[in-house]
Coordinates of N, CA and C in Angstrom, one line a residue:
P27 N -0.7 -8.5 -26.9 CA -0.7 -7.3 -27.7 C -0.9 -6.0 -27.0
F28 N -1.1 -6.0 -25.7 CA -1.3 -4.8 -24.9 C -0.1 -4.6 -24.0
A29 N 0.2 -3.3 -23.8 CA 1.2 -2.9 -22.8 C 0.5 -2.5 -21.6
G30 N 0.9 -3.0 -20.4 CA 0.2 -2.7 -19.2 C 0.9 -1.6 -18.4
R31 N 0.2 -0.7 -17.9 CA 0.7 0.3 -17.0 C -0.2 0.5 -15.8
A32 N 0.3 0.5 -14.6 CA -0.5 0.6 -13.4 C -0.8 2.1 -13.3
L33 N -2.1 2.4 -13.1 CA -2.5 3.7 -12.8 C -2.3 4.1 -11.4
R34 N -2.5 3.1 -10.5 CA -2.3 3.3 -9.1 C -1.7 2.0 -8.6
N35 N -0.6 2.1 -7.8 CA 0.0 0.9 -7.3 C -0.2 0.8 -5.8
S36 N -0.6 -0.3 -5.2 CA -0.8 -0.4 -3.8 C -0.2 -1.7 -3.3
P37 N 0.4 -1.7 -2.1 CA 1.0 -2.9 -1.6 C 0.1 -3.7 -0.7
R38 N -1.3 -3.5 -0.9 CA -2.2 -4.2 -0.1 C -2.6 -5.6 -0.5
G39 N -1.6 -6.5 -0.7 CA -1.9 -7.9 -0.9 C -1.6 -8.4 -2.3
C40 N -1.2 -7.6 -3.3 CA -0.8 -8.1 -4.6 C 0.1 -7.2 -5.3
A41 N 0.7 -7.7 -6.3 CA 1.6 -6.9 -7.1 C 1.5 -7.3 -8.6
F42 N 1.8 -6.4 -9.5 CA 1.7 -6.7 -10.9 C 3.1 -6.4 -11.5
T43 N 3.6 -7.4 -12.3 CA 4.9 -7.2 -12.9 C 4.7 -7.6 -14.4
P44 N 5.1 -6.7 -15.3 CA 5.0 -7.0 -16.7 C 5.8 -8.2 -17.1
P45 N 5.3 -9.0 -18.1 CA 5.9 -10.3 -18.5 C 7.4 -10.2 -18.7
V46 N 7.9 -9.1 -19.3 CA 9.4 -9.0 -19.5 C 10.2 -9.0 -18.2
L47 N 9.7 -8.2 -17.3 CA 10.5 -8.2 -16.0 C 10.3 -9.5 -15.2
S48 N 9.1 -10.1 -15.2 CA 8.8 -11.2 -14.4 C 9.7 -12.4 -14.9
S49 N 9.9 -12.6 -16.2 CA 10.7 -13.7 -16.7 C 12.2 -13.4 -16.4
R50 N 12.6 -12.2 -16.4 CA 14.0 -11.9 -16.1 C 14.4 -12.0 -14.7
L51 N 13.4 -11.5 -13.8 CA 13.7 -11.4 -12.4 C 13.2 -12.6 -11.6
G52 N 12.4 -13.5 -12.1 CA 11.9 -14.6 -11.4 C 11.0 -14.1 -10.2
V53 N 10.1 -13.2 -10.5 CA 9.3 -12.6 -9.4 C 8.5 -13.6 -8.7
G54 N 8.4 -13.4 -7.4 CA 7.6 -14.3 -6.5 C 8.1 -14.2 -5.1
S55 N 7.3 -14.5 -4.2 CA 7.8 -14.5 -2.8 C 7.4 -15.8 -2.1
P56 N 8.1 -16.2 -1.1 CA 7.7 -17.5 -0.5 C 6.3 -17.5 0.0
G57 N 5.5 -18.5 -0.3 CA 4.2 -18.6 0.2 C 3.1 -17.9 -0.7
S58 N 3.6 -17.2 -1.7 CA 2.6 -16.5 -2.6 C 2.3 -17.4 -3.8
R59 N 1.1 -17.3 -4.3 CA 0.7 -17.9 -5.5 C 0.9 -16.9 -6.6
R60 N 1.2 -17.4 -7.8 CA 1.4 -16.5 -8.9 C 0.9 -17.2 -10.2
T61 N 0.4 -16.4 -11.1 CA 0.0 -16.9 -12.4 C 0.6 -16.1 -13.5
Q62 N 1.0 -16.8 -14.5 CA 1.5 -16.1 -15.7 C 0.3 -16.1 -16.7
G63 N -0.1 -15.0 -17.2 CA -1.2 -14.9 -18.1 C -0.9 -13.9 -19.2
A64 N -2.0 -13.5 -19.8 CA -1.9 -12.6 -20.9 C -1.4 -11.2 -20.5
F65 N -1.5 -10.9 -19.3 CA -1.1 -9.6 -18.8 C 0.0 -9.6 -17.8
G66 N 0.8 -10.6 -17.8 CA 2.0 -10.7 -17.0 C 1.8 -11.5 -15.8
V67 N 2.6 -11.3 -14.8 CA 2.5 -12.1 -13.5 C 1.7 -11.3 -12.5
V68 N 0.7 -11.9 -12.0 CA 0.0 -11.3 -10.9 C 0.2 -12.1 -9.6
R69 N 0.9 -11.6 -8.7 CA 1.2 -12.3 -7.4 C 0.1 -12.0 -6.4
M70 N -0.4 -13.1 -5.9 CA -1.4 -13.0 -4.8 C -0.9 -13.5 -3.5
M71 N -1.1 -12.8 -2.4 CA -0.6 -13.2 -1.2 C -1.5 -14.2 -0.4
S72 N -2.6 -14.6 -1.0 CA -3.4 -15.6 -0.3 C -3.9 -16.6 -1.4
D73 N -4.5 -17.7 -0.9 CA -5.0 -18.7 -1.8 C -6.5 -18.4 -2.3
A74 N -7.1 -17.3 -1.8 CA -8.5 -17.0 -2.2 C -8.4 -16.4 -3.6
R75 N -9.4 -16.7 -4.4 CA -9.5 -16.1 -5.7 C -9.8 -14.6 -5.6
K76 N -9.1 -13.8 -6.3 CA -9.2 -12.4 -6.3 C -10.3 -11.9 -7.2
K77 N -10.9 -10.8 -6.8 CA -12.0 -10.2 -7.6 C -11.4 -9.2 -8.6
V78 N -11.7 -9.4 -9.9 CA -11.2 -8.5 -10.9 C -12.5 -7.9 -11.6
V79 N -12.4 -6.6 -11.8 CA -13.5 -5.9 -12.6 C -12.8 -5.4 -13.9
F80 N -13.4 -5.6 -15.0 CA -12.9 -5.2 -16.3 C -13.7 -4.0 -16.8
L81 N -13.0 -3.0 -17.3 CA -13.7 -1.8 -17.9 C -13.3 -1.7 -19.3
G82 N -14.2 -1.6 -20.3 CA -13.9 -1.5 -21.7 C -15.2 -1.3 -22.5
T83 N -15.0 -0.9 -23.7 CA -16.2 -0.7 -24.6 C -16.1 -1.3 -26.0
P84 N -15.1 -0.9 -26.8 CA -15.1 -1.3 -28.2 C -14.6 -2.8 -28.4
E85 N -14.6 -3.2 -29.6 CA -14.2 -4.6 -30.0 C -12.8 -4.9 -29.5
V86 N -11.8 -4.0 -29.7 CA -10.5 -4.2 -29.2 C -10.4 -4.6 -27.7
A87 N -11.3 -4.0 -26.9 CA -11.4 -4.3 -25.5 C -12.1 -5.6 -25.3
A88 N -13.0 -6.0 -26.2 CA -13.7 -7.2 -26.0 C -12.7 -8.4 -26.3
Q89 N -11.7 -8.2 -27.1 CA -10.7 -9.2 -27.3 C -9.9 -9.5 -26.0
S90 N -9.6 -8.4 -25.3 CA -8.9 -8.5 -24.0 C -9.8 -9.2 -23.0
L91 N -11.0 -8.8 -23.0 CA -12.0 -9.4 -22.1 C -12.1 -10.9 -22.3
R92 N -12.1 -11.3 -23.6 CA -12.2 -12.7 -23.9 C -11.0 -13.5 -23.3
R93 N -9.8 -12.9 -23.4 CA -8.6 -13.6 -22.8 C -8.7 -13.7 -21.3
L94 N -9.3 -12.6 -20.7 CA -9.4 -12.6 -19.2 C -10.5 -13.7 -18.8
I95 N -11.6 -13.8 -19.5 CA -12.6 -14.7 -19.2 C -12.0 -16.1 -19.3
D96 N -11.3 -16.4 -20.4 CA -10.6 -17.8 -20.5 C -9.7 -18.0 -19.4
A97 N -8.9 -17.0 -19.0 CA -7.9 -17.2 -18.0 C -8.6 -17.4 -16.6
S98 N -9.7 -16.7 -16.4 CA -10.4 -16.8 -15.1 C -11.1 -18.2 -14.9
R99 N -11.3 -18.9 -16.1 CA -12.0 -20.2 -16.0 C -11.1 -21.3 -16.1
A100 N -9.8 -21.1 -16.3 CA -8.8 -22.1 -16.4 C -8.6 -22.8 -15.1
D101 N -8.1 -24.0 -15.1 CA -7.8 -24.7 -13.8 C -6.7 -24.0 -13.1
G102 N -6.9 -23.8 -11.8 CA -5.9 -23.1 -11.0 C -5.9 -21.6 -11.1
A103 N -7.0 -21.0 -11.7 CA -7.0 -19.6 -11.8 C -7.1 -18.9 -10.5
V104 N -6.3 -17.8 -10.3 CA -6.3 -17.1 -9.0 C -7.2 -15.9 -9.0
F105 N -8.0 -15.7 -10.0 CA -8.9 -14.6 -10.0 C -10.2 -15.0 -10.7
E106 N -11.2 -14.2 -10.4 CA -12.5 -14.3 -11.0 C -13.0 -13.0 -11.6
L107 N -13.7 -13.0 -12.7 CA -14.2 -11.7 -13.2 C -15.5 -11.5 -12.5
S108 N -15.5 -10.5 -11.6 CA -16.7 -10.3 -10.7 C -17.7 -9.4 -11.5
A109 N -17.3 -8.5 -12.3 CA -18.2 -7.6 -13.1 C -17.4 -7.0 -14.2
V110 N -18.2 -6.5 -15.2 CA -17.7 -5.8 -16.3 C -18.4 -4.4 -16.3
V111 N -17.6 -3.4 -16.6 CA -18.1 -2.0 -16.7 C -17.9 -1.6 -18.2
S112 N -19.0 -1.0 -18.8 CA -18.9 -0.6 -20.2 C -19.8 0.7 -20.3
N113 N -19.5 1.4 -21.4 CA -20.4 2.6 -21.6 C -21.8 2.1 -21.9
P114 N -22.8 2.9 -21.7 CA -24.2 2.5 -21.9 C -24.4 2.2 -23.4
P115 N -25.5 1.4 -23.7 CA -25.8 1.2 -25.1 C -26.0 2.5 -25.8
S116 N -25.6 2.5 -27.1 CA -25.7 3.8 -27.9 C -26.5 3.4 -29.2
K117 N -27.1 4.5 -29.7 CA -27.8 4.3 -31.0 C -26.9 4.2 -32.1
S118 N -27.1 3.2 -33.0 CA -26.3 3.0 -34.2 C -27.1 2.3 -35.3
G119 N -26.5 2.3 -36.5 CA -27.2 1.8 -37.6 C -28.2 2.7 -38.2
R120 N -28.8 2.3 -39.3 CA -29.7 3.2 -40.0 C -31.0 3.5 -39.2
K121 N -31.4 2.6 -38.4 CA -32.6 2.8 -37.6 C -32.3 3.4 -36.3
K122 N -31.1 3.7 -36.0 CA -30.7 4.3 -34.8 C -31.2 3.6 -33.5
Q123 N -31.1 2.3 -33.5 CA -31.6 1.5 -32.4 C -30.4 1.4 -31.4
L124 N -30.8 1.3 -30.1 CA -29.8 1.1 -29.0 C -29.1 -0.2 -29.2
Q125 N -27.8 -0.2 -29.1 CA -27.0 -1.4 -29.3 C -25.9 -1.4 -28.2
A126 N -25.8 -2.6 -27.6 CA -24.8 -2.8 -26.5 C -23.4 -2.7 -27.1
S127 N -22.5 -2.3 -26.3 CA -21.1 -2.3 -26.8 C -20.6 -3.7 -27.0
P128 N -19.6 -4.0 -27.8 CA -19.0 -5.3 -27.9 C -18.6 -5.9 -26.5
V129 N -18.1 -5.1 -25.6 CA -17.7 -5.6 -24.3 C -19.0 -6.0 -23.5
Q130 N -20.0 -5.2 -23.5 CA -21.2 -5.6 -22.8 C -21.9 -6.8 -23.4
A131 N -21.9 -6.9 -24.7 CA -22.5 -8.1 -25.4 C -21.8 -9.4 -25.0
L132 N -20.4 -9.3 -25.0 CA -19.7 -10.5 -24.6 C -19.9 -10.9 -23.2
A133 N -19.8 -9.9 -22.3 CA -20.0 -10.2 -20.8 C -21.4 -10.8 -20.6
E134 N -22.4 -10.2 -21.2 CA -23.7 -10.8 -21.0 C -23.9 -12.2 -21.5
A135 N -23.3 -12.4 -22.7 CA -23.3 -13.8 -23.3 C -22.6 -14.8 -22.4
E136 N -21.6 -14.3 -21.6 CA -20.8 -15.2 -20.7 C -21.4 -15.2 -19.3
G137 N -22.5 -14.5 -19.1 CA -23.1 -14.5 -17.7 C -22.4 -13.7 -16.7
I138 N -21.6 -12.7 -17.1 CA -20.9 -11.8 -16.2 C -21.7 -10.6 -15.9
P139 N -21.9 -10.2 -14.7 CA -22.7 -9.0 -14.4 C -22.1 -7.7 -15.1
V140 N -22.9 -6.9 -15.7 CA -22.5 -5.7 -16.4 C -23.0 -4.4 -15.8
L141 N -22.2 -3.5 -15.6 CA -22.6 -2.1 -15.1 C -22.3 -1.1 -16.2
T142 N -23.3 -0.3 -16.5 CA -23.2 0.7 -17.6 C -23.5 2.1 -17.1
P143 N -22.6 2.7 -16.3 CA -22.9 4.0 -15.8 C -22.8 5.1 -16.9
T144 N -23.6 6.1 -16.8 CA -23.5 7.2 -17.8 C -22.1 7.9 -17.7
G145 N -21.6 8.0 -16.5 CA -20.2 8.6 -16.3 C -19.8 8.4 -14.9
L146 N -18.6 8.6 -14.6 CA -18.1 8.4 -13.3 C -17.9 9.7 -12.5
L147 N -18.0 10.9 -13.1 CA -17.8 12.1 -12.5 C -19.1 12.5 -11.8
K148 N -19.0 13.4 -10.8 CA -20.2 13.8 -9.9 C -21.3 14.4 -10.8
K149 N -21.0 15.0 -11.9 CA -22.0 15.7 -12.7 C -23.0 14.7 -13.3
Y150 N -22.7 13.4 -13.3 CA -23.6 12.4 -13.8 C -24.5 11.8 -12.7
E151 N -25.8 11.7 -13.0 CA -26.8 11.3 -12.0 C -26.5 10.0 -11.3
D152 N -26.0 9.0 -12.1 CA -25.8 7.7 -11.6 C -24.4 7.4 -11.1
S153 N -23.5 8.4 -11.1 CA -22.1 8.1 -10.7 C -22.1 7.7 -9.2
A154 N -22.8 8.3 -8.3 CA -22.7 8.0 -6.9 C -23.2 6.5 -6.7
E155 N -24.3 6.2 -7.3 CA -24.8 4.8 -7.2 C -23.8 3.8 -7.8
F156 N -23.2 4.1 -8.9 CA -22.2 3.2 -9.5 C -21.0 3.0 -8.5
L157 N -20.5 4.2 -8.0 CA -19.3 4.1 -7.1 C -19.7 3.3 -5.8
E158 N -20.9 3.4 -5.3 CA -21.3 2.6 -4.2 C -21.4 1.1 -4.6
Q159 N -21.9 0.8 -5.8 CA -21.9 -0.6 -6.2 C -20.5 -1.2 -6.3
M160 N -19.5 -0.4 -6.7 CA -18.1 -0.8 -6.8 C -17.6 -1.0 -5.4
R161 N -17.9 -0.1 -4.5 CA -17.4 -0.3 -3.1 C -17.9 -1.6 -2.5
E162 N -19.2 -1.9 -2.7 CA -19.8 -3.1 -2.2 C -19.2 -4.3 -2.9
L163 N -18.9 -4.2 -4.1 CA -18.2 -5.4 -4.8 C -16.8 -5.6 -4.3
A164 N -16.1 -4.5 -3.9 CA -14.8 -4.6 -3.3 C -13.8 -5.4 -4.2
P165 N -13.6 -4.9 -5.4 CA -12.6 -5.6 -6.3 C -11.2 -5.5 -5.7
D166 N -10.4 -6.5 -6.0 CA -9.0 -6.5 -5.7 C -8.2 -5.7 -6.8
L167 N -8.7 -5.8 -8.0 CA -8.0 -5.2 -9.1 C -9.0 -4.8 -10.2
C168 N -8.8 -3.7 -10.8 CA -9.6 -3.3 -12.0 C -8.6 -3.2 -13.2
I169 N -9.1 -3.7 -14.3 CA -8.3 -3.6 -15.5 C -9.2 -2.8 -16.6
T170 N -8.6 -1.8 -17.1 CA -9.3 -1.0 -18.1 C -8.6 -1.1 -19.5
A171 N -9.4 -1.2 -20.5 CA -8.9 -1.3 -21.9 C -9.9 -0.5 -22.8
A172 N -9.5 0.7 -23.2 CA -10.3 1.5 -24.1 C -11.7 1.7 -23.6
Y173 N -11.8 2.0 -22.3 CA -13.1 2.3 -21.6 C -13.7 3.5 -22.2
G174 N -13.0 4.6 -22.3 CA -13.5 5.8 -23.0 C -14.1 6.8 -22.0
Q175 N -13.8 6.6 -20.7 CA -14.2 7.7 -19.7 C -13.1 7.9 -18.8
F176 N -13.1 9.1 -18.2 CA -12.2 9.6 -17.2 C -12.4 8.8 -15.9
L177 N -11.4 8.3 -15.3 CA -11.5 7.6 -14.0 C -11.1 8.5 -12.9
P178 N -12.0 9.0 -12.1 CA -11.6 9.9 -11.0 C -11.0 9.2 -9.8
K179 N -10.4 9.9 -9.0 CA -9.7 9.4 -7.8 C -10.8 8.6 -6.9
S180 N -12.0 9.0 -6.9 CA -13.0 8.3 -6.1 C -13.2 6.9 -6.6
F181 N -13.0 6.7 -7.9 CA -13.0 5.3 -8.5 C -11.7 4.6 -8.2
L182 N -10.6 5.3 -8.5 CA -9.3 4.6 -8.4 C -8.9 4.2 -7.0
S183 N -9.6 4.8 -6.0 CA -9.3 4.4 -4.6 C -10.0 3.1 -4.2
I184 N -10.9 2.6 -5.0 CA -11.7 1.5 -4.6 C -10.9 0.1 -4.7
P185 N -10.3 -0.3 -5.8 CA -9.7 -1.6 -5.9 C -8.5 -1.7 -5.0
K186 N -8.4 -2.7 -4.2 CA -7.3 -2.9 -3.2 C -5.9 -2.9 -3.9
C187 N -5.8 -3.5 -5.1 CA -4.5 -3.6 -5.8 C -4.3 -2.5 -6.9
G188 N -5.3 -1.6 -7.0 CA -5.2 -0.6 -8.0 C -5.9 -0.9 -9.3
T189 N -5.6 -0.1 -10.3 CA -6.2 -0.2 -11.6 C -5.1 -0.2 -12.6
L190 N -5.2 -1.2 -13.5 CA -4.2 -1.4 -14.5 C -4.8 -1.0 -15.9
N191 N -4.2 -0.1 -16.6 CA -4.6 0.3 -17.9 C -3.8 -0.5 -19.0
I192 N -4.5 -1.2 -19.8 CA -3.8 -1.9 -20.9 C -4.1 -1.2 -22.2
H193 N -3.2 -1.1 -23.1 CA -3.3 -0.2 -24.3 C -2.6 -0.8 -25.4
P194 N -3.1 -0.7 -26.7 CA -2.5 -1.4 -27.8 C -1.3 -0.7 -28.3
S195 N -0.8 0.3 -27.7 CA 0.5 0.9 -28.1 C 1.3 1.1 -26.8
L196 N 2.6 1.4 -27.0 CA 3.4 1.7 -25.9 C 3.2 3.2 -25.6
L197 N 2.5 3.4 -24.5 CA 2.2 4.8 -24.1 C 3.5 5.5 -23.6
P198 N 3.7 6.8 -23.8 CA 2.7 7.7 -24.3 C 2.9 8.0 -25.8
Q199 N 3.6 7.2 -26.5 CA 3.9 7.6 -27.9 C 2.7 7.7 -28.8
F200 N 1.8 6.8 -28.8 CA 0.6 6.9 -29.7 C -0.7 6.8 -28.9
R201 N -1.2 7.9 -28.5 CA -2.4 8.0 -27.8 C -3.6 8.2 -28.8
G202 N -4.8 8.2 -28.2 CA -5.9 8.6 -29.0 C -6.7 7.5 -29.6
A203 N -7.5 7.8 -30.6 CA -8.5 6.8 -31.1 C -7.9 5.8 -32.0
S204 N -6.8 6.0 -32.6 CA -6.2 5.0 -33.5 C -4.7 4.8 -33.3
P205 N -4.3 4.2 -32.2 CA -2.9 4.1 -31.9 C -2.2 3.1 -32.8
V206 N -2.9 2.0 -33.2 CA -2.2 1.0 -34.0 C -2.0 1.5 -35.4
P207 N -3.0 2.1 -36.1 CA -2.7 2.7 -37.4 C -1.6 3.8 -37.4
R208 N -1.6 4.6 -36.3 CA -0.5 5.6 -36.2 C 0.8 5.0 -36.1
A209 N 0.9 3.9 -35.3 CA 2.2 3.3 -35.2 C 2.7 2.7 -36.5
L210 N 1.8 2.1 -37.3 CA 2.1 1.5 -38.6 C 2.5 2.6 -39.5
E211 N 1.8 3.8 -39.5 CA 2.2 4.9 -40.4 C 3.6 5.4 -40.1
A212 N 3.9 5.4 -38.8 CA 5.2 5.9 -38.4 C 6.3 4.9 -38.6
G213 N 6.0 3.7 -39.0 CA 7.0 2.7 -39.3 C 7.6 2.1 -38.1
V214 N 6.9 2.2 -36.9 CA 7.4 1.6 -35.7 C 7.5 0.1 -35.8
E215 N 8.6 -0.5 -35.4 CA 8.8 -1.9 -35.5 C 8.3 -2.7 -34.3
V216 N 8.3 -2.0 -33.1 CA 7.9 -2.7 -31.9 C 6.9 -1.7 -31.2
T217 N 5.7 -2.3 -30.9 CA 4.7 -1.5 -30.2 C 3.8 -2.5 -29.4
G218 N 3.1 -1.9 -28.4 CA 2.2 -2.7 -27.5 C 2.7 -4.0 -27.2

C-alpha cells in the first residue's frame, strides 16, 4: 500500500528497486543476495544481515512496521530491525495521560529498542545524543513512514544505504495529514 521513494541514494553496498521495476528488469547481480518483500527488492552485497531502523509514529506507520517485523523474522531474512524511532509519548484522552505512539507500543511489545527524541534539529536538547546513538548503531538503511519530523542532513548521512520514505499516496500529488481521503475525494483510481 505504500509507494517508496529514496530520500538519499548511496552505492555503499546495497540498492533499492521498487517492485514494479524489479519484476520487469530482473534486478540482481552475480553473488548478491536479494529479497522480495513488502517494499520491493533490496539487494545486499554480502551475506551479513543488514541493520534497518524504522521511523514512524501513527497507526498507519505501525502497520508498515508490523510487515517489516514479520519480514525480518522470516527464514532467510537479509535484514534485522535494529531499532525503532518514534515521537515521544504525548498526552491524550480525557485525563491527558502520557501515551506511547502506536509505533512505539508495537516495537516495545515485540522487544525492539525504541528511541523517542524530542526532535532532530540542533535546537532540541536531545538531538545530539540521538544522532550519536544512531552513529553508534550504524544502520545500513532507515525506513520512514509518517514519522512527523524533519530529517536533517546530519541524520540522512548516517545510514550507509540511505533513507527510504514510504507514503500511502503517490508523492507529490497528495501530501499532508490525510493523503488517502484526499485521493478518494479526487476520484483517483491508482494511488500508493
